[in-house]
Coordinates of C-alpha atoms in Angstrom, one line a residue:
M1 CA -59.9 -192.4 53.5
F2 CA -60.2 -191.3 49.8
E3 CA -60.7 -193.9 47.0
V4 CA -60.8 -192.9 43.4
R5 CA -63.1 -195.0 41.1
Y6 CA -63.2 -193.2 37.8
T7 CA -61.3 -190.3 36.2
D8 CA -61.4 -188.0 33.2
L9 CA -59.3 -184.9 32.8
A10 CA -58.4 -184.0 36.5
A11 CA -61.9 -185.0 37.6
R12 CA -62.4 -187.9 39.9
I13 CA -65.4 -189.9 41.0
G14 CA -64.3 -191.0 44.4
R15 CA -65.4 -192.2 47.8
L16 CA -64.5 -190.1 50.9
E17 CA -64.8 -192.0 54.1
T18 CA -65.8 -189.9 57.2
P19 CA -66.7 -190.8 60.8
H20 CA -70.4 -190.3 59.8
G21 CA -70.4 -192.2 56.6
A22 CA -69.1 -192.2 53.1
V23 CA -69.5 -189.3 50.7
E24 CA -69.3 -189.8 46.9
T25 CA -67.3 -187.1 45.1
P26 CA -67.6 -184.8 43.3
A27 CA -70.1 -183.4 45.8
F28 CA -71.8 -180.0 46.3
V29 CA -71.8 -179.2 50.0
P30 CA -74.8 -177.0 51.1
V31 CA -74.1 -174.4 53.7
V32 CA -76.3 -174.9 56.8
H33 CA -76.6 -172.1 59.4
P34 CA -76.0 -173.6 62.9
V35 CA -78.8 -171.6 64.5
K36 CA -81.6 -171.2 62.0
Q37 CA -82.1 -173.7 59.1
T38 CA -84.7 -172.4 56.6
I39 CA -84.2 -175.7 54.7
A40 CA -84.2 -178.6 57.1
P41 CA -80.8 -180.5 57.0
Q42 CA -82.8 -183.8 56.8
F43 CA -84.5 -182.5 53.7
L44 CA -81.0 -182.1 52.2
K45 CA -80.1 -185.7 53.2
K46 CA -83.2 -187.0 51.5
M47 CA -82.2 -185.1 48.4
G48 CA -78.9 -187.0 48.3
F49 CA -76.6 -184.5 50.0
D50 CA -74.5 -186.7 52.3
L51 CA -72.2 -183.8 53.4
V52 CA -73.1 -180.3 54.6
I53 CA -71.0 -177.5 56.0
T54 CA -71.7 -175.2 58.9
N55 CA -69.9 -172.5 60.9
A56 CA -68.1 -173.6 64.0
Y57 CA -67.4 -170.1 65.1
I58 CA -71.0 -169.1 65.1
T59 CA -71.8 -172.4 66.9
L60 CA -69.3 -171.5 69.6
K61 CA -70.7 -168.1 70.1
Q62 CA -74.3 -169.2 70.2
Y63 CA -74.1 -172.5 72.0
G64 CA -70.7 -172.7 73.8
D65 CA -70.5 -175.7 76.2
E66 CA -74.0 -177.0 75.0
A67 CA -72.5 -177.7 71.6
R68 CA -69.6 -179.6 73.2
K69 CA -72.1 -181.8 75.0
R70 CA -74.6 -182.3 72.1
G71 CA -72.2 -182.4 69.2
I72 CA -72.6 -180.5 65.9
H73 CA -74.7 -183.2 64.3
D74 CA -77.4 -182.9 67.0
I75 CA -77.1 -179.1 67.0
I76 CA -78.0 -178.8 63.3
G77 CA -80.1 -182.0 63.1
F78 CA -78.1 -183.8 60.4
D79 CA -77.0 -187.5 60.7
G80 CA -74.6 -187.4 57.8
A81 CA -71.1 -186.0 57.5
V82 CA -70.5 -182.5 58.6
M83 CA -67.8 -180.1 57.6
T84 CA -67.1 -177.1 59.8
D85 CA -65.6 -173.7 58.9
S86 CA -63.8 -172.2 61.8
G87 CA -64.5 -168.5 61.1
G88 CA -62.4 -167.8 58.1
Y89 CA -65.3 -166.1 56.4
Q90 CA -65.8 -163.8 59.3
V91 CA -62.1 -163.0 59.3
L92 CA -62.4 -162.1 55.6
E93 CA -65.4 -160.0 56.2
Y94 CA -64.5 -158.3 59.5
G95 CA -60.7 -158.7 59.8
S96 CA -60.6 -160.9 62.9
V97 CA -62.6 -163.1 65.3
E98 CA -62.6 -163.4 69.0
V99 CA -61.0 -166.8 69.4
E100 CA -57.5 -168.2 69.2
P101 CA -56.6 -170.9 66.7
A102 CA -55.9 -173.5 69.4
D103 CA -59.2 -172.9 71.1
M104 CA -61.1 -173.1 67.8
A105 CA -59.4 -176.3 66.9
Q106 CA -60.2 -177.9 70.3
F107 CA -63.8 -176.8 69.9
E108 CA -64.2 -178.4 66.5
K109 CA -62.7 -181.6 67.9
D110 CA -65.1 -181.5 70.9
I111 CA -68.2 -181.0 68.8
K112 CA -67.1 -184.0 66.6
S113 CA -66.8 -182.3 63.3
D114 CA -66.2 -184.9 60.6
I115 CA -64.2 -182.5 58.3
P116 CA -63.0 -179.5 60.4
I117 CA -61.1 -176.6 59.0
P118 CA -58.5 -174.7 61.0
L119 CA -58.9 -171.0 61.7
D120 CA -57.2 -169.3 58.7
K121 CA -56.5 -165.8 57.4
P122 CA -58.0 -165.6 53.9
T123 CA -56.1 -163.6 51.4
G124 CA -59.2 -162.6 49.4
Y125 CA -58.7 -161.2 45.9
G126 CA -56.7 -158.1 45.0
L127 CA -54.4 -158.1 48.1
P128 CA -50.9 -156.8 47.6
Y129 CA -48.3 -159.5 47.3
E130 CA -46.5 -158.8 50.6
L131 CA -49.7 -158.6 52.6
A132 CA -50.9 -161.8 50.9
K133 CA -47.6 -163.5 51.8
E134 CA -48.1 -162.4 55.5
Y135 CA -51.7 -163.8 55.5
V136 CA -50.4 -167.1 54.1
G137 CA -47.8 -167.2 56.8
T138 CA -50.4 -166.6 59.5
T139 CA -52.6 -169.3 58.1
L140 CA -49.8 -171.8 58.0
A141 CA -48.8 -171.0 61.6
N142 CA -52.5 -171.4 62.7
C143 CA -52.6 -174.8 60.9
D144 CA -49.5 -176.0 62.7
T145 CA -51.0 -174.9 66.0
T146 CA -54.2 -176.7 65.1
L147 CA -52.5 -180.1 64.5
R148 CA -50.4 -179.8 67.6
T149 CA -53.6 -179.1 69.6
V150 CA -55.9 -181.8 68.4
G151 CA -53.3 -184.6 68.1
K152 CA -54.5 -187.9 66.7
T153 CA -58.2 -187.8 65.6
D154 CA -60.6 -189.7 63.3
A155 CA -61.7 -186.4 61.7
I156 CA -60.4 -185.4 58.3
W157 CA -58.6 -182.1 58.9
I158 CA -58.6 -179.7 55.9
G159 CA -55.6 -177.6 55.1
P160 CA -56.8 -174.2 53.8
V161 CA -54.6 -173.1 50.8
Q162 CA -54.3 -169.4 50.5
G163 CA -52.6 -167.0 48.0
A164 CA -55.4 -166.3 45.5
E165 CA -54.0 -164.7 42.3
H166 CA -50.4 -164.9 43.7
F167 CA -49.8 -168.4 42.3
D168 CA -46.4 -169.0 43.8
L169 CA -48.0 -168.4 47.2
V170 CA -50.7 -170.9 46.4
E171 CA -48.1 -173.5 45.5
H172 CA -46.1 -172.7 48.7
S173 CA -49.1 -172.9 50.9
A174 CA -50.3 -176.2 49.4
R175 CA -46.9 -177.8 49.8
A176 CA -46.4 -176.6 53.3
L177 CA -49.8 -178.0 54.4
D178 CA -49.1 -181.3 52.6
D179 CA -45.8 -181.5 54.6
M180 CA -47.7 -180.9 57.8
G181 CA -49.8 -184.0 57.0
F182 CA -53.2 -182.6 56.2
Q183 CA -55.4 -185.3 54.6
M184 CA -57.5 -182.9 52.5
M185 CA -57.0 -179.4 51.1
A186 CA -59.3 -176.5 50.5
L187 CA -58.8 -173.6 48.2
G188 CA -59.5 -170.3 49.9
S189 CA -60.6 -166.9 48.6
P190 CA -62.4 -167.9 45.3
V191 CA -65.7 -166.2 46.2
E192 CA -64.5 -162.7 45.2
L193 CA -62.9 -164.2 42.1
M194 CA -66.2 -165.7 41.0
E195 CA -68.2 -162.7 41.9
A196 CA -65.9 -160.7 39.6
Y197 CA -66.3 -163.5 36.9
E198 CA -62.5 -163.9 37.0
F199 CA -62.9 -167.6 36.0
A200 CA -59.5 -167.6 34.2
T201 CA -57.7 -166.6 37.4
L202 CA -59.7 -169.2 39.4
A203 CA -58.7 -171.9 36.9
R204 CA -55.0 -170.9 37.2
M205 CA -55.3 -170.9 41.0
I206 CA -56.7 -174.4 41.0
A207 CA -54.1 -175.6 38.5
H208 CA -51.2 -174.3 40.7
A209 CA -52.7 -175.9 43.8
K210 CA -53.1 -179.3 42.0
K211 CA -49.5 -179.0 40.8
A212 CA -48.4 -179.1 44.4
I213 CA -51.0 -181.6 45.7
P214 CA -52.1 -183.9 42.8
A215 CA -53.5 -186.8 44.8
K216 CA -55.2 -185.5 47.9
P217 CA -58.9 -184.5 47.8
V218 CA -59.5 -180.8 47.2
H219 CA -62.4 -178.6 48.5
L220 CA -63.3 -175.3 46.8
F221 CA -64.9 -172.7 49.0
G222 CA -67.9 -170.7 47.8
A223 CA -68.5 -172.4 44.4
G224 CA -72.2 -172.4 44.1
H225 CA -73.0 -171.3 40.6
P226 CA -74.1 -174.0 38.2
L227 CA -71.8 -172.7 35.5
T228 CA -68.7 -173.0 37.5
I229 CA -69.3 -176.6 38.7
P230 CA -68.2 -178.5 35.6
L231 CA -65.1 -176.3 35.3
A232 CA -64.1 -176.8 38.9
I233 CA -64.6 -180.6 38.8
A234 CA -62.6 -180.9 35.5
L235 CA -59.7 -179.0 37.1
G236 CA -59.6 -181.4 40.0
C237 CA -61.9 -180.1 42.8
D238 CA -63.7 -182.9 44.6
T239 CA -66.1 -181.0 46.9
F240 CA -67.3 -177.4 46.9
D241 CA -69.7 -175.5 49.2
S242 CA -71.9 -172.5 48.9
A243 CA -75.0 -170.9 50.4
S244 CA -75.9 -169.7 46.9
Y245 CA -79.1 -171.8 46.8
M246 CA -80.5 -169.7 49.7
L247 CA -78.9 -166.4 48.9
Y248 CA -80.2 -166.4 45.4
A249 CA -83.6 -167.4 46.6
K250 CA -83.8 -164.5 49.0
D251 CA -83.1 -162.3 45.9
D252 CA -85.7 -164.1 43.8
R253 CA -83.0 -165.5 41.6
Y254 CA -83.9 -168.8 39.9
M255 CA -81.1 -171.1 38.9
H256 CA -81.0 -172.9 35.6
A257 CA -78.4 -175.0 33.8
N258 CA -76.6 -172.1 32.3
G259 CA -77.0 -169.4 35.0
T260 CA -79.6 -167.6 36.9
V261 CA -82.6 -165.4 36.1
R262 CA -84.9 -163.1 38.1
L263 CA -88.2 -164.9 38.9
G264 CA -90.1 -161.9 37.6
E265 CA -88.6 -162.4 34.1
L266 CA -89.9 -165.9 33.7
A267 CA -93.0 -166.7 31.8
Y268 CA -92.3 -170.5 32.1
L269 CA -90.4 -172.6 34.5
P270 CA -87.8 -174.5 32.4
C271 CA -87.4 -177.3 34.9
Q272 CA -89.3 -180.4 36.0
C273 CA -88.1 -180.7 39.6
A274 CA -90.7 -181.3 42.4
V275 CA -91.1 -177.5 42.9
C276 CA -91.4 -176.5 39.2
A277 CA -93.8 -179.4 38.6
S278 CA -96.1 -178.0 41.3
Y279 CA -96.3 -174.3 40.2
T280 CA -96.5 -172.2 37.1
A281 CA -94.2 -169.2 37.0
S282 CA -97.0 -166.9 38.0
E283 CA -98.1 -169.1 40.9
L284 CA -94.6 -169.2 42.2
R285 CA -94.3 -165.5 42.1
S286 CA -97.6 -165.0 43.9
L287 CA -96.5 -167.0 47.0
D288 CA -95.8 -164.9 50.1
R289 CA -92.1 -164.0 50.4
D290 CA -91.0 -166.6 53.0
R291 CA -92.8 -169.5 51.2
R292 CA -91.5 -168.3 47.9
M293 CA -87.9 -168.2 49.2
V294 CA -88.1 -171.7 50.5
E295 CA -89.5 -173.1 47.3
V296 CA -87.0 -171.3 45.1
A297 CA -84.2 -172.4 47.4
R298 CA -85.4 -176.0 47.0
H299 CA -85.5 -175.6 43.2
N300 CA -82.0 -174.2 43.3
L301 CA -80.7 -177.2 45.2
H302 CA -82.2 -179.5 42.6
V303 CA -80.3 -177.5 39.8
L304 CA -77.0 -177.7 41.7
K305 CA -77.4 -181.4 42.4
A306 CA -78.4 -182.1 38.8
E307 CA -75.3 -180.2 37.5
V308 CA -73.0 -182.3 39.7
D309 CA -74.8 -185.5 38.5
A310 CA -74.6 -184.5 34.9
T311 CA -70.8 -183.8 35.3
K312 CA -70.4 -187.2 37.0
Q313 CA -72.1 -188.9 34.1
A314 CA -69.9 -187.1 31.6
I315 CA -66.9 -188.5 33.5
M316 CA -68.3 -192.0 33.3
D317 CA -69.0 -191.5 29.6
G318 CA -65.5 -190.1 28.8
R319 CA -67.2 -186.9 27.7
L320 CA -66.1 -184.5 30.3
W321 CA -64.1 -182.4 27.8
E322 CA -67.1 -182.0 25.5
Y323 CA -69.4 -181.2 28.5
V324 CA -67.0 -178.5 29.9
M325 CA -66.7 -176.9 26.5
Q326 CA -70.4 -177.0 26.0
K327 CA -71.0 -175.3 29.4
A328 CA -68.2 -172.7 28.7
R329 CA -70.2 -171.4 25.8
A330 CA -72.8 -170.0 28.2
H331 CA -70.5 -167.1 29.2
P332 CA -67.5 -165.5 27.5
K333 CA -65.6 -165.4 30.8
L334 CA -65.9 -169.2 31.1
M335 CA -64.7 -169.6 27.5
E336 CA -61.8 -167.4 28.4
A337 CA -60.9 -169.9 31.2
V338 CA -61.1 -173.0 29.1
Q339 CA -59.0 -171.5 26.4
L340 CA -56.2 -171.7 29.0
F341 CA -56.3 -175.5 28.6
A342 CA -54.0 -175.0 25.6
N343 CA -51.2 -173.9 28.0
D344 CA -48.6 -176.2 29.5
E345 CA -49.8 -175.0 32.9
F346 CA -52.8 -177.3 32.4
G347 CA -50.8 -180.3 31.2
Y348 CA -51.8 -182.1 34.4
L349 CA -55.3 -182.7 32.9
A350 CA -53.8 -185.5 30.9
E351 CA -52.9 -187.5 34.0
G352 CA -56.5 -188.5 34.7
T353 CA -57.6 -188.9 31.1
P354 CA -57.9 -192.6 30.2
A355 CA -55.6 -193.9 27.5
F356 CA -58.6 -195.4 25.8
K357 CA -62.3 -194.6 25.7
E358 CA -65.2 -196.8 24.5
K359 CA -66.9 -193.9 22.8
A360 CA -65.4 -191.8 20.0
I361 CA -64.2 -188.3 21.0
F362 CA -65.6 -185.3 19.2
F363 CA -63.6 -182.5 17.5
F364 CA -65.4 -179.2 17.0
D365 CA -63.2 -176.1 17.4
A366 CA -59.6 -175.2 17.5
I367 CA -59.4 -175.6 21.3
D368 CA -60.0 -179.3 20.8
Q369 CA -56.6 -179.8 19.3
H370 CA -55.3 -179.4 22.9
R371 CA -57.4 -182.0 24.6
P372 CA -55.2 -184.6 26.3
E373 CA -56.1 -187.5 23.9
A374 CA -55.0 -185.4 20.9
R375 CA -51.8 -184.3 22.6
R376 CA -51.0 -187.9 23.5
Y377 CA -51.5 -189.1 20.0
R378 CA -49.3 -186.4 18.4
K379 CA -46.6 -187.3 20.9
L380 CA -46.9 -190.9 19.7
V381 CA -46.5 -189.8 16.1
S382 CA -43.5 -187.7 16.9
E383 CA -41.7 -190.9 18.0
F384 CA -42.8 -192.9 14.9
A385 CA -39.9 -194.0 12.7
S386 CA -40.5 -194.9 9.0
R387 CA -38.0 -196.8 6.9
K388 CA -39.7 -195.5 3.7
K389 CA -38.1 -192.7 1.7
S390 CA -41.4 -191.4 0.1
L391 CA -44.4 -190.0 1.9
V392 CA -48.0 -189.9 0.7
L393 CA -50.5 -187.8 2.6
F394 CA -54.2 -188.2 2.2
P395 CA -57.1 -186.4 4.0
E396 CA -58.9 -188.4 6.8
G397 CA -62.2 -189.9 5.8
E398 CA -65.2 -191.1 7.6
V399 CA -64.1 -194.7 7.9
H400 CA -61.6 -195.8 10.6
P401 CA -59.0 -197.2 10.7
F402 CA -57.5 -195.7 7.5
Y403 CA -55.7 -198.9 6.5
S404 CA -59.1 -200.7 6.1
T405 CA -60.3 -198.3 3.5
R406 CA -60.5 -198.6 -0.3
G407 CA -58.5 -195.4 -0.6
F408 CA -55.6 -196.8 1.3
R409 CA -55.5 -199.9 -0.8
E410 CA -55.5 -197.9 -4.0
I411 CA -52.6 -195.7 -2.7
A412 CA -50.6 -198.8 -1.5
K413 CA -51.0 -200.4 -4.9
K414 CA -49.8 -197.2 -6.7
F415 CA -47.0 -196.5 -4.3
P416 CA -45.9 -199.8 -2.7
D417 CA -42.7 -198.4 -1.3
A418 CA -44.1 -195.2 0.2
Q419 CA -45.0 -194.3 3.8
I420 CA -48.8 -193.7 3.7
A421 CA -50.4 -191.4 6.2
T422 CA -53.7 -189.6 6.5
Y423 CA -54.1 -186.2 8.3
N424 CA -56.6 -184.6 10.7
P425 CA -56.5 -180.9 11.8
F426 CA -56.7 -181.9 15.5
L427 CA -54.5 -185.1 15.5
G428 CA -52.0 -184.0 13.0
I429 CA -50.3 -186.7 10.8
I430 CA -51.7 -190.2 11.2
P431 CA -49.4 -193.0 9.8
A432 CA -51.4 -195.9 8.4
E433 CA -49.7 -198.3 10.7
I434 CA -51.1 -196.7 13.8
S435 CA -54.3 -195.4 12.4
D436 CA -56.1 -198.0 14.6
V437 CA -54.7 -196.4 17.8
F438 CA -57.1 -194.4 19.9
P439 CA -58.2 -191.7 19.1
A440 CA -57.2 -191.9 15.4
S441 CA -59.6 -194.8 15.2
H442 CA -62.3 -193.3 17.5
N443 CA -63.1 -189.7 16.6
V444 CA -65.7 -187.7 14.9
T445 CA -64.6 -184.4 13.4
A446 CA -67.0 -181.6 12.5
R447 CA -66.7 -180.6 8.8
A448 CA -65.8 -177.0 8.5
E449 CA -63.5 -174.6 6.7
R450 CA -60.5 -174.1 9.0
D451 CA -57.6 -171.6 9.0
V452 CA -54.3 -173.3 9.6
A453 CA -53.2 -170.3 11.7
D454 CA -55.6 -171.5 14.4
Y455 CA -54.0 -175.0 14.4
P456 CA -50.3 -174.6 15.2
T457 CA -50.2 -178.2 16.6
F458 CA -51.0 -179.5 13.1
V459 CA -48.1 -177.6 11.5
E460 CA -45.8 -178.8 14.2
S461 CA -46.9 -182.4 13.6
L462 CA -46.4 -182.1 9.8
T463 CA -42.9 -180.5 10.0
G464 CA -41.8 -182.8 12.8
F465 CA -42.9 -185.9 11.0
V466 CA -41.2 -184.9 7.8
A467 CA -38.0 -183.9 9.5
N468 CA -37.8 -186.9 11.8
N469 CA -38.1 -189.4 9.0
G470 CA -36.1 -187.6 6.3
F471 CA -38.5 -188.2 3.3
S472 CA -37.0 -187.4 -0.1
D473 CA -40.3 -187.3 -1.9
I474 CA -43.6 -186.0 -0.5
M475 CA -46.9 -186.5 -2.4
A476 CA -50.1 -185.0 -1.0
V477 CA -53.8 -185.2 -1.9
A478 CA -54.1 -181.7 -0.3
D479 CA -57.4 -180.2 0.7
P480 CA -57.4 -176.4 1.3
F481 CA -56.3 -176.8 4.9
M482 CA -53.3 -179.0 4.0
K483 CA -52.4 -176.5 1.2
Q484 CA -52.2 -173.8 3.9
A485 CA -50.2 -176.1 6.2
I486 CA -47.7 -176.9 3.5
A487 CA -47.1 -173.2 2.8
E488 CA -46.9 -172.5 6.5
A489 CA -44.4 -175.3 7.0
K490 CA -42.3 -174.0 4.1
L491 CA -42.6 -177.4 2.4
K492 CA -44.2 -176.2 -0.9
A493 CA -41.1 -176.8 -3.0
R494 CA -40.9 -180.4 -1.7
V495 CA -44.5 -181.5 -2.1
E496 CA -46.1 -182.8 -5.2
D497 CA -49.7 -181.9 -5.0
Y498 CA -52.2 -184.5 -6.2
S499 CA -55.3 -182.7 -5.0
D500 CA -56.7 -182.4 -8.5
H501 CA -56.6 -186.2 -9.1
V502 CA -59.1 -188.7 -7.8
I503 CA -57.6 -191.5 -5.9
E504 CA -58.2 -194.1 -8.6
R505 CA -55.9 -192.1 -10.9
L506 CA -53.0 -191.9 -8.5

């Protein structure tokens, strides 16, 4: 049903098999109205969207038995995979819907939805804990009723995970749905979080859900802003839906790689999609409202698809961390979210990060000391046992591995009985013997003045390495960063500083 092909961080390029064909993930899932489609679903298929989502509750109200006879694919005119929402959005907006969970489940089965969602009770954002807990309980009861109603089916039934900012409820909800046997999960209530730019809370919600359901495919409701896509994918979301492409177009909002802008504010169109190649900014603004809305919506779809494809390529290249950090700099609230990657709560990102990458990884800022590759290497060093009594520390150079350099040979000649190690602010201490292990041998570090206070992992690596190996003598060619670290680690009295000597004179 779900086959994973490539991974990086918690992101997965996978293949989701449905009754109406395979869907490659990660995938943006455009929202299609079941009655009136401003953008034809077949146009979406030609663009490369193999999965769309529509509203089964509205379909039931508008078509009834006709939908049961024709099926949802004929109703909306789409021959690919169709996901159906059962009315949870209407429940969130209006408090309730005029249908019972069992009846809704049977209807979704009857219309042959490929990926149906049970009728849930969304918690939204800002709900008091006890009321949120009650809503989670209602959703779980509805989901149990749904599975009992539909029995065995070829469809991929989604378990809607609720709880929002109440993370223990998110974990409880996910585990309960997993125990029920749902094949795929969906994170509910993120729209209000994203509208409030509470990306840090959204990241934590995803992390707690993934803690409970690490393997199953995960859908994220309402994620339709190009800025949020790389973050959501990196955290482990496989599909995500939104009507943003059309909603923004109705408001003359033009998407671009780092956000949106009012069409009236553009002198130029910073895009070469089919729409933007056909108009100037002035010509696009001068179209009548309906035509302009359609054209901007088509452009917005191109931007969303391009963002998903760019993120997929970053996964393939082993550059997803770099790409997410690059995108996060487009908004302070996104940077606030990625700074959380330093916390143990996000340790699961290491599970999908390859042990080796063909391309060198990049180190720019302090947050990069927490990337999984660096964490993994520091752990390896923490288990390194040296039989030497003396330690020589030398700053990392441009050539890797360290033991192949002239500097290493000079030090080894001068101190034949010493443990020789280089050091890097992000990787910590690098013993010469394992300086060819990824990523010590495959990294490019930006040169900059750094404050050791921003690099606690380096101090931990230094003190741990010294303590674990019991060196009696420590000699260091100490750059300003290492001098700070020696002081911070309270090793100054034990270290003989050779920083004023060139290597040939050691």
